[in-house]
PDB file of C-alpha atoms in Angstrom:
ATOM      1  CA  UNK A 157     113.472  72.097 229.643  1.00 81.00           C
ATOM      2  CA  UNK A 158     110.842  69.604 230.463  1.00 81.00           C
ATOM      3  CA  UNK A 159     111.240  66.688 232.441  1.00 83.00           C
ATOM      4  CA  UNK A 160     109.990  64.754 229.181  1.00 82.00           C
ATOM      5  CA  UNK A 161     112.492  65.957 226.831  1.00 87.00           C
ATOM      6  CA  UNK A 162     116.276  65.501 226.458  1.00 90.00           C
ATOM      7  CA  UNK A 163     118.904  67.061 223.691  1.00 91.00           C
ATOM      8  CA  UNK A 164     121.516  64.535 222.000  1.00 88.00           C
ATOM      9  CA  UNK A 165     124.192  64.825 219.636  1.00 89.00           C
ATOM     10  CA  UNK A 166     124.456  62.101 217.073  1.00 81.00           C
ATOM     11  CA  UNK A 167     127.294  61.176 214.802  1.00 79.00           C
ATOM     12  CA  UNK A 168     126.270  62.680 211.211  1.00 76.00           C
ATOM     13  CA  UNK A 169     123.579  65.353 212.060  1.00 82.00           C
ATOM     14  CA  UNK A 170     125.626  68.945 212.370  1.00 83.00           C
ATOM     15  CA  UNK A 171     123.287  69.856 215.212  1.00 87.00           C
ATOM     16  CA  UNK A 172     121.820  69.755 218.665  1.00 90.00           C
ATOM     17  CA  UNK A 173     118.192  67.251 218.534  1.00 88.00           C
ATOM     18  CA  UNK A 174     115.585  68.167 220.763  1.00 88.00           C
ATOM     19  CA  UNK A 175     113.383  64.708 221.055  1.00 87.00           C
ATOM     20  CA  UNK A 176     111.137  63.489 223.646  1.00 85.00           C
ATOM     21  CA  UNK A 177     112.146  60.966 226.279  1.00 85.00           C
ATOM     22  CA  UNK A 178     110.978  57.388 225.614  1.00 82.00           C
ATOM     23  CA  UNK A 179     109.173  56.000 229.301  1.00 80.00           C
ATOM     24  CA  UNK A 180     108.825  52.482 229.236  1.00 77.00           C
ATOM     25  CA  UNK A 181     106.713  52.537 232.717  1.00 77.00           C
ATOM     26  CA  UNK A 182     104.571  54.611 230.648  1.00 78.00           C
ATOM     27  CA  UNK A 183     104.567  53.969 226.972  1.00 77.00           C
ATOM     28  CA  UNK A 184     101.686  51.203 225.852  1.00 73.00           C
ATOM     29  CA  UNK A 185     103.718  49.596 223.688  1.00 73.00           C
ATOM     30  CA  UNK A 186     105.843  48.196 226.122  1.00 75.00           C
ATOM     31  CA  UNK A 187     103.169  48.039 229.256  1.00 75.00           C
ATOM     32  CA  UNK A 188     100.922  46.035 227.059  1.00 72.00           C
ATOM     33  CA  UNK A 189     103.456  43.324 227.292  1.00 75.00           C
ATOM     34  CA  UNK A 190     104.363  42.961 231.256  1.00 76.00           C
ATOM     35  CA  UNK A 191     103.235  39.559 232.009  1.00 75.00           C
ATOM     36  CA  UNK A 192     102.096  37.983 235.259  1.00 74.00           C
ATOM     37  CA  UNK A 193     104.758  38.124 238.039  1.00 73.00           C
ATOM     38  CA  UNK A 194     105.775  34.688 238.904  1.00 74.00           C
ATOM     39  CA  UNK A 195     105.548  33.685 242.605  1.00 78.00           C
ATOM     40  CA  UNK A 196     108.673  31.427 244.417  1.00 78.00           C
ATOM     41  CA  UNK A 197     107.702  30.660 247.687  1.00 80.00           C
ATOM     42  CA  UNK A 198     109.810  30.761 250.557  1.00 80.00           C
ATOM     43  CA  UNK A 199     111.953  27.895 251.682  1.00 74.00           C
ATOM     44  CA  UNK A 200     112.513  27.075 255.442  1.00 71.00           C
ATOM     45  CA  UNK A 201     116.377  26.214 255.855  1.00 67.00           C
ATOM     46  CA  UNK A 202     116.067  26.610 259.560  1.00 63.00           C
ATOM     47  CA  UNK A 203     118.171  23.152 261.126  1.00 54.00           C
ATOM     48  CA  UNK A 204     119.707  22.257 258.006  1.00 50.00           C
ATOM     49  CA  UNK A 205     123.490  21.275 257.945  1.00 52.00           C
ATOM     50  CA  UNK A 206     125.881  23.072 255.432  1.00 49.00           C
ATOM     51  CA  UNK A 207     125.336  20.840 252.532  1.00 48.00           C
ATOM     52  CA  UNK A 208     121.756  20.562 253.115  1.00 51.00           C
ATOM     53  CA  UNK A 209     121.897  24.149 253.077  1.00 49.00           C
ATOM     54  CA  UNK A 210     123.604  24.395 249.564  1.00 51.00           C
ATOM     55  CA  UNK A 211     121.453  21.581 248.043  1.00 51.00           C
ATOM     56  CA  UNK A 212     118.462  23.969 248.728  1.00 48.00           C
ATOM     57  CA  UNK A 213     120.050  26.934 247.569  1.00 51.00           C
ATOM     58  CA  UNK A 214     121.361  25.748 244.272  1.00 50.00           C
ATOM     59  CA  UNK A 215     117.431  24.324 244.175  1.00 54.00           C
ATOM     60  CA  UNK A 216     115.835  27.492 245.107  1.00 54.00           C
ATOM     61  CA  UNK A 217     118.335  29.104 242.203  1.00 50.00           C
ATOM     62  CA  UNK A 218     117.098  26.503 239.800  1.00 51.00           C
ATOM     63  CA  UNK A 219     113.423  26.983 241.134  1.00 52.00           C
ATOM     64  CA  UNK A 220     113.528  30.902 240.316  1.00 52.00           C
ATOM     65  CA  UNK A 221     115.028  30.509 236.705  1.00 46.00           C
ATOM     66  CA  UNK A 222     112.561  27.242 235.792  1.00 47.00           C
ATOM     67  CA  UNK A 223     109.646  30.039 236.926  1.00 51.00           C
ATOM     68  CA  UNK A 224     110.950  32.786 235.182  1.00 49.00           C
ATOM     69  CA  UNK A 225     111.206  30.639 231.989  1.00 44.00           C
ATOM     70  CA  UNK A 226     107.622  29.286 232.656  1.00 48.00           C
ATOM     71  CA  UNK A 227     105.803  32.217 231.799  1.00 46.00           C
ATOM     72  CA  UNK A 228     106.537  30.435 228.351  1.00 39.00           C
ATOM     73  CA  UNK A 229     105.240  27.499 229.331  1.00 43.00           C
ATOM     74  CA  UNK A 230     102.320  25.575 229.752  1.00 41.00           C
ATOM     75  CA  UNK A 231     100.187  26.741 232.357  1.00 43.00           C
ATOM     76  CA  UNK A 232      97.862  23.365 232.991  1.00 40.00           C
ATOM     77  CA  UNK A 233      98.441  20.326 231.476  1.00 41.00           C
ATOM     78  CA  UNK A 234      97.437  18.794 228.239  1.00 40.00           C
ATOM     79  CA  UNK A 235      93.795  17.138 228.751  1.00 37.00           C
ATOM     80  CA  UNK A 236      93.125  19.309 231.930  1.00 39.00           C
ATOM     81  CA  UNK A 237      90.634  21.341 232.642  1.00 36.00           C
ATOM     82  CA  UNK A 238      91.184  24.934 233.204  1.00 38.00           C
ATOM     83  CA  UNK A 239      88.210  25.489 235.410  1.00 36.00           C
ATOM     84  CA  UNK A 240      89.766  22.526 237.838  1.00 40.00           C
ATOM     85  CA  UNK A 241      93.194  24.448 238.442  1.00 41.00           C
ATOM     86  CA  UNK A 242      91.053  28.375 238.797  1.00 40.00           C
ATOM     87  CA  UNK A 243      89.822  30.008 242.146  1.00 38.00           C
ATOM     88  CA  UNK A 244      86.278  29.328 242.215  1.00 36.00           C
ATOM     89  CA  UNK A 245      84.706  32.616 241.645  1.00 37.00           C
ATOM     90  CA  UNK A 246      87.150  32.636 238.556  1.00 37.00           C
ATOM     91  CA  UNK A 247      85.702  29.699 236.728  1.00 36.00           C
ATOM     92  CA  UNK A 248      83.744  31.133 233.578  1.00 36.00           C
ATOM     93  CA  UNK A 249      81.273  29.702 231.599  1.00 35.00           C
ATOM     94  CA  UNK A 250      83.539  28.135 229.285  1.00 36.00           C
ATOM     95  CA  UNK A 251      85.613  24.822 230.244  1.00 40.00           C
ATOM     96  CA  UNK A 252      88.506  23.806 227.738  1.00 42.00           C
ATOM     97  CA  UNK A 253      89.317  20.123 227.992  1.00 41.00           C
ATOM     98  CA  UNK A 254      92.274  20.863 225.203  1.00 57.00           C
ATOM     99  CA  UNK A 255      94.082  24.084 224.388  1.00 68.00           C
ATOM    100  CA  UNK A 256      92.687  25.937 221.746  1.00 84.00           C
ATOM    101  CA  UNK A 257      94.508  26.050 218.364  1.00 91.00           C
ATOM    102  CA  UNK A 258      96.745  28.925 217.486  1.00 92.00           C
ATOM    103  CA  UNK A 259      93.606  28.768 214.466  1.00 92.00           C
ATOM    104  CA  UNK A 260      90.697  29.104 216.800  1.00 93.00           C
ATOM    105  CA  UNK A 261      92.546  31.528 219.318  1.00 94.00           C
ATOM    106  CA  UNK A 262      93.191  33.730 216.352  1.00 93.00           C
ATOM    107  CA  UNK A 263      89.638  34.010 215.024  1.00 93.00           C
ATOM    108  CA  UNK A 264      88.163  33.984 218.532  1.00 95.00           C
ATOM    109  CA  UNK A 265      90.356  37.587 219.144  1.00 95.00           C
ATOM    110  CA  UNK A 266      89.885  38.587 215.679  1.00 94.00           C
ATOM    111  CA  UNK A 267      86.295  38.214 216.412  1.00 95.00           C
ATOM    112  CA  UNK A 268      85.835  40.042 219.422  1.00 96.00           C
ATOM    113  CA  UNK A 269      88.233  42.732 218.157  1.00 95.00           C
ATOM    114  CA  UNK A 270      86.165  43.425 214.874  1.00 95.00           C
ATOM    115  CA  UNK A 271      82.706  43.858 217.752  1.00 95.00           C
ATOM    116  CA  UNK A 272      84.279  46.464 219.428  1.00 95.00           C
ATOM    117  CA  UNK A 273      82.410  49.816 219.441  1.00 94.00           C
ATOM    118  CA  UNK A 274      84.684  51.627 222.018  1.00 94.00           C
ATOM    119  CA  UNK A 275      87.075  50.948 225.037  1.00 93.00           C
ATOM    120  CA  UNK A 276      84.523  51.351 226.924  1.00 93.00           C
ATOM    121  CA  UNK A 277      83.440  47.296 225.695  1.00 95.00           C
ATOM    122  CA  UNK A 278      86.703  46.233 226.852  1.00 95.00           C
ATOM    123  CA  UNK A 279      86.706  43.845 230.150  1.00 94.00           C
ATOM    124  CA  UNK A 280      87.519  40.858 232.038  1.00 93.00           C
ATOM    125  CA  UNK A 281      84.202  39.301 231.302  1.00 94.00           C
ATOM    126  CA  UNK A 282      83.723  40.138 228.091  1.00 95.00           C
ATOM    127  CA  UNK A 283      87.304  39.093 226.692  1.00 95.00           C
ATOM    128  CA  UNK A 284      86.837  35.548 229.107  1.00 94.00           C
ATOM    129  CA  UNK A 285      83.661  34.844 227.643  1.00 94.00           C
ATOM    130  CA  UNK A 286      84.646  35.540 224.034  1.00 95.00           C
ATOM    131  CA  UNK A 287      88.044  33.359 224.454  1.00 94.00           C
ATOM    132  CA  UNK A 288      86.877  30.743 226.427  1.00 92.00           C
ATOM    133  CA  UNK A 289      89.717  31.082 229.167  1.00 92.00           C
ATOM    134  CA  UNK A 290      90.171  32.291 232.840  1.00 92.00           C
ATOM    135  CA  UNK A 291      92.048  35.529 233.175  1.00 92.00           C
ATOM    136  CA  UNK A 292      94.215  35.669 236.260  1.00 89.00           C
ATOM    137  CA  UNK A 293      95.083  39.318 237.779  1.00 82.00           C
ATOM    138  CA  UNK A 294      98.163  40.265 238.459  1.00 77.00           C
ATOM    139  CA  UNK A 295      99.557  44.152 239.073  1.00 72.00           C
ATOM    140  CA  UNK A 296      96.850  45.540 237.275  1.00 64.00           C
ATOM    141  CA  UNK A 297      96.964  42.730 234.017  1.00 79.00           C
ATOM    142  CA  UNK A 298      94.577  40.044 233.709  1.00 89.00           C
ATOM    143  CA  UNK A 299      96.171  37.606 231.876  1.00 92.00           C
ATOM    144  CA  UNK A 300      96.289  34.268 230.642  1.00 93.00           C
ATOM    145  CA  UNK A 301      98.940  31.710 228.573  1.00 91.00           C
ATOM    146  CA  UNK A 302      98.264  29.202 226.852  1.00 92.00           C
ATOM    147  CA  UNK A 303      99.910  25.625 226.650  1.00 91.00           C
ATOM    148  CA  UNK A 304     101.702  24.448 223.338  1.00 92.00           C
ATOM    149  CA  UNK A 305      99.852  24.876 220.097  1.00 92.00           C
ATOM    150  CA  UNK A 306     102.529  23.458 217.997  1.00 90.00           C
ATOM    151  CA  UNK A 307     106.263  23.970 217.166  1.00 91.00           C
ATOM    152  CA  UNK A 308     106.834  25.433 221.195  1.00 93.00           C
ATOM    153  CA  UNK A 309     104.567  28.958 220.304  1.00 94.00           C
ATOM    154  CA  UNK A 310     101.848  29.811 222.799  1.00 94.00           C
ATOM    155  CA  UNK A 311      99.801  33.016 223.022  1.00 94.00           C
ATOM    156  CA  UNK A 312      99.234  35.182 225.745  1.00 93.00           C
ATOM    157  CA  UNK A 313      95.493  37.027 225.940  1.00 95.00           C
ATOM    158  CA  UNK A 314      95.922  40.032 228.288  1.00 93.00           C
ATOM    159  CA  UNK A 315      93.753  42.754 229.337  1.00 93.00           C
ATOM    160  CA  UNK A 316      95.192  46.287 230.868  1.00 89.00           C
ATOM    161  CA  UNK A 317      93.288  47.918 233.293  1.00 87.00           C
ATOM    162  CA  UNK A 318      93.327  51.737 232.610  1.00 87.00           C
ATOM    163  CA  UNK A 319      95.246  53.902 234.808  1.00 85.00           C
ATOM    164  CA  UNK A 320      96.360  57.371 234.246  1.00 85.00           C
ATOM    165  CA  UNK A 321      99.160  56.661 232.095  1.00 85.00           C
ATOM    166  CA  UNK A 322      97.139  53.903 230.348  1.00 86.00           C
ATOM    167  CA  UNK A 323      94.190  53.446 228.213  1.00 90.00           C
ATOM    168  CA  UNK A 324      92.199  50.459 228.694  1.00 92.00           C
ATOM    169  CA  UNK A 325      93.458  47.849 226.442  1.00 93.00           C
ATOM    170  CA  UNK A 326      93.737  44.193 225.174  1.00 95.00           C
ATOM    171  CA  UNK A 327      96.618  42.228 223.697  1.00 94.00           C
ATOM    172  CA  UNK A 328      96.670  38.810 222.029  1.00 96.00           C
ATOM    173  CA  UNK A 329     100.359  37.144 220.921  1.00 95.00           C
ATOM    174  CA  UNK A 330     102.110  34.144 219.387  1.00 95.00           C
ATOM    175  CA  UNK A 331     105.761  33.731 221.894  1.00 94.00           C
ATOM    176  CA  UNK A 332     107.973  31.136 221.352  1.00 93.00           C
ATOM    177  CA  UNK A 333     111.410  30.846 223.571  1.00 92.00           C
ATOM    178  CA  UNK A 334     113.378  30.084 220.488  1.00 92.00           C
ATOM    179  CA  UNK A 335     113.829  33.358 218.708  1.00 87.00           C
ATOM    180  CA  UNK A 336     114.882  31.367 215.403  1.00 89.00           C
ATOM    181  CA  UNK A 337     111.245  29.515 215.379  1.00 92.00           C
ATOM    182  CA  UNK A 338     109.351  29.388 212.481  1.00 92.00           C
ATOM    183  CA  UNK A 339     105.751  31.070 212.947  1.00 93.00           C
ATOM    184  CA  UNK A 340     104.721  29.544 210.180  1.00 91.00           C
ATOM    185  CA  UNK A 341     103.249  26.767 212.595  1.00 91.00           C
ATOM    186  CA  UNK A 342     100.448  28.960 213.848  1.00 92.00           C
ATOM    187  CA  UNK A 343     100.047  31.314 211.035  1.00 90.00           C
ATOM    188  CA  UNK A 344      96.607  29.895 211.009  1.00 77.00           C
ATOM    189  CA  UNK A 345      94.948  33.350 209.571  1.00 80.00           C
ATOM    190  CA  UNK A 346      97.613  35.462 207.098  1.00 78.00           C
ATOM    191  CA  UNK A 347      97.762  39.596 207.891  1.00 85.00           C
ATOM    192  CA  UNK A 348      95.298  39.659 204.632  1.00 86.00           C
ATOM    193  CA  UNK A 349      92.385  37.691 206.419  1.00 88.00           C
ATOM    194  CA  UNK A 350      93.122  40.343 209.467  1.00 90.00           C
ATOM    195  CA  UNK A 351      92.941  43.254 207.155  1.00 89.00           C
ATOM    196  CA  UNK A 352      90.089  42.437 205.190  1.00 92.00           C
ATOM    197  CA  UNK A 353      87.797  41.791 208.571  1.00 94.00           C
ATOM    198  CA  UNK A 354      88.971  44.639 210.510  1.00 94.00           C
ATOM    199  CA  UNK A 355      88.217  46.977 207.093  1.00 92.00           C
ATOM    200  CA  UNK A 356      84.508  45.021 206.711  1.00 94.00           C
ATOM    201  CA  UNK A 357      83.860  45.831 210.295  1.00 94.00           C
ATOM    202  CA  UNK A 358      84.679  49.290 209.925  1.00 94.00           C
ATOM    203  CA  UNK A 359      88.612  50.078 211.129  1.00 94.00           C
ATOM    204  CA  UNK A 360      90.541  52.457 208.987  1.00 91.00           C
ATOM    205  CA  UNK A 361      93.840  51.163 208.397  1.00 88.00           C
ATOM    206  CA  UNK A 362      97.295  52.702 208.139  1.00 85.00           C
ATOM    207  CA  UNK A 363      99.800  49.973 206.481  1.00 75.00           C
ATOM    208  CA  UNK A 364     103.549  50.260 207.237  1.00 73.00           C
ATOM    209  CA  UNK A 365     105.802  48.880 204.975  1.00 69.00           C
ATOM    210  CA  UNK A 366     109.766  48.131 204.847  1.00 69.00           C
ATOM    211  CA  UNK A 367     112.016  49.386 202.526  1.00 69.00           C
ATOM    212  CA  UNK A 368     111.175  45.936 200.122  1.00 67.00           C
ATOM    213  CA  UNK A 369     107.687  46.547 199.929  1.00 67.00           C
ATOM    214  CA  UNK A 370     107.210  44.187 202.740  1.00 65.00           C
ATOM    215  CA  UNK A 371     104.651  44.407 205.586  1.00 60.00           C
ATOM    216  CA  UNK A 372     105.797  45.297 208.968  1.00 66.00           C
ATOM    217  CA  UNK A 373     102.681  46.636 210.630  1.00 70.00           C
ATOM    218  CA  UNK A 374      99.715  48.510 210.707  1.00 79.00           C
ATOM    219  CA  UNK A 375      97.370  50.515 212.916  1.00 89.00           C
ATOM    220  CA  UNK A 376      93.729  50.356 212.684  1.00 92.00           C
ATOM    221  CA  UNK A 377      91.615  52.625 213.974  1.00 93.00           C
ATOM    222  CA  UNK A 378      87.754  52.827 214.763  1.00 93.00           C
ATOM    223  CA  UNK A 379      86.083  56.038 217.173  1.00 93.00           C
ATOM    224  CA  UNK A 380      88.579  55.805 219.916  1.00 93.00           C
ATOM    225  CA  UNK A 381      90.211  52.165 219.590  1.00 94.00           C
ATOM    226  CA  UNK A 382      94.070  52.395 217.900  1.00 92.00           C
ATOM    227  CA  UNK A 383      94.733  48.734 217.012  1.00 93.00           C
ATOM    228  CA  UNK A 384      98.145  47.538 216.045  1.00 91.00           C
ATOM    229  CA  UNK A 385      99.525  44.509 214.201  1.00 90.00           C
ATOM    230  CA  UNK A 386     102.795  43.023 214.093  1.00 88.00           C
ATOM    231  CA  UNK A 387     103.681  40.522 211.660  1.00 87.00           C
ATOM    232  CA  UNK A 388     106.525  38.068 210.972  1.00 87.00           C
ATOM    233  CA  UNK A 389     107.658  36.748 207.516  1.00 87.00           C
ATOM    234  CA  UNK A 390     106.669  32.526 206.953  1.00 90.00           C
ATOM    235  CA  UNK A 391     107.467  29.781 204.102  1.00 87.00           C
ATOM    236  CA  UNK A 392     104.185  28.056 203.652  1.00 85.00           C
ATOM    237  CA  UNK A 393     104.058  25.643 200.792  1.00 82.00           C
ATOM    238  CA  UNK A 394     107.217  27.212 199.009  1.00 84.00           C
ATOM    239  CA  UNK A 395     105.510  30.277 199.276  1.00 86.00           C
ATOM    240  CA  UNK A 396     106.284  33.725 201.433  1.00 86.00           C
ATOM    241  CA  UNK A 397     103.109  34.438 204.162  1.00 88.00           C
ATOM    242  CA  UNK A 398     103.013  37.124 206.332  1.00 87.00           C
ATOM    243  CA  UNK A 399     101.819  35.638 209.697  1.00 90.00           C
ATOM    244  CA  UNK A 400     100.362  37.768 212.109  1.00 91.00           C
ATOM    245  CA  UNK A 401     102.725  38.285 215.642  1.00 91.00           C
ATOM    246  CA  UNK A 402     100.730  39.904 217.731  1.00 92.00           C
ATOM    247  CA  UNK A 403      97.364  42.160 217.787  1.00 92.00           C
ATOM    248  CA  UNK A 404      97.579  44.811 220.660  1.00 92.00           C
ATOM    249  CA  UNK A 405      95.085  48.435 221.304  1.00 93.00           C
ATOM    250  CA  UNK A 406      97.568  51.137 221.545  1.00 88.00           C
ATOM    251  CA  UNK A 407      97.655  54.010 223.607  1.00 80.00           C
TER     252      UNK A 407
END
């Protein structure tokens, strides 16, 4: 049997299944959302007595979970320029005094998604200069995360090199730390505004829907760009809105 294969036995089915192994080093969906590695830097502890020596441990413990948490943070301060805190021959053209809103973020991607010919238009440049942001490289992801846009949500803009597993990609998404947080504080642009651009700009959608009727996702598709959307359910005004999670290129 292949090497990508596997047989199971599950309660309820009478029979041996023969399915296909799931690879998350090599499935898009969950390569699409590695995010940058976050750097600790060493600590000297040479000459140190025994309690100096625990004070910098328990430090350098609380130093490696504050930067693990960070990559849902703000990366530069409110009211400071990106272009200051990038590597010089990183600065694009584009300088943002203020983090965009989750609004203008959303149409920015939305817009640059919907000009897309082919994956071939997909790139560093192209996604920095319709964004407005620096993408920083790290293991093959350019990436960049945004401060606060309101009620602890940021987004992340990524772009995924190609490789031999993976097809050159993008990814845009809403994360907040609090799993119980309302996206209704950056559902600036409702999955209908999404669907009706894509459709006007030429995707062909496939809708998936729950067993209430509701939206859970779609996948768009246009020559050789496969486009998924993931939404999340919203009280806006006394009224149900499905807000759009994230907006990814699939495999």
């Amino acid at each position: 049997m292949e090497t990508d294969k596997e047989v199971i036995l599950f309660e309820g089915i009478p029979h041996p299944v023969k399915c296909d192994k799931i690879r998350y080093y090599e499935d898009r969906r969950f390569t699409s959302r590695l995010m940058p590695k976050v750097e600790v830097p060493a600590l000297d502890i040479k000459g140190t007595g025994i309690m100096e020596s625990k004070a910098i441990a328990a430090s350098a413990l609380t130093a490696m979970v504050i930067a693990g948490f960070s990559q849902a943070a703000a990366r530069y301060p409110q009211g400071e320029s990106v272009a200051n805190n990038a590597p010089a021959n990183m600065v694009s053209a584009a300088r943002m005094v203020r983090p965009m809103s989750a609004e203008a973020a959303s149409q920015k991607m939305l817009a640059y998604i919907t000009g897309l010919t082919s994956r071939s238009d997909l790139s560093v440049a192209s996604i920095e200069q319709a964004m407005g942001v620096v993408l920083e490289m790290q293991d093959g992801i350019a990436g960049y995360q945004s401060a606060d846009v309101g009620g602890g949500w940021i987004y992340f803009v990524k772009f995924i090199q190609e490789t031999r597993a993976v097809k050159r990609g993008v990814a845009f998404e809403f994360y907040n730390r609090d799993r119980s947080a309302d996206i209704g504080a950056v559902c600036a642009l409702p999955i209908e505004s999404y669907r009706a651009t894509l459709r006007a700009s030429g995707y062909e959608e496939d809708e998936q829907r729950g067993e209430l009727g509701e939206h859970l996702s779609s996948l768009y598709f246009k020559n050789d760009i496969v486009l998924s959307i993931e939404t999340q359910e919203s009280y806006i005004g006394g009224k149900a809105v499905t807000c759009v999670r994230s907006m990814r290129t699939n495999n």
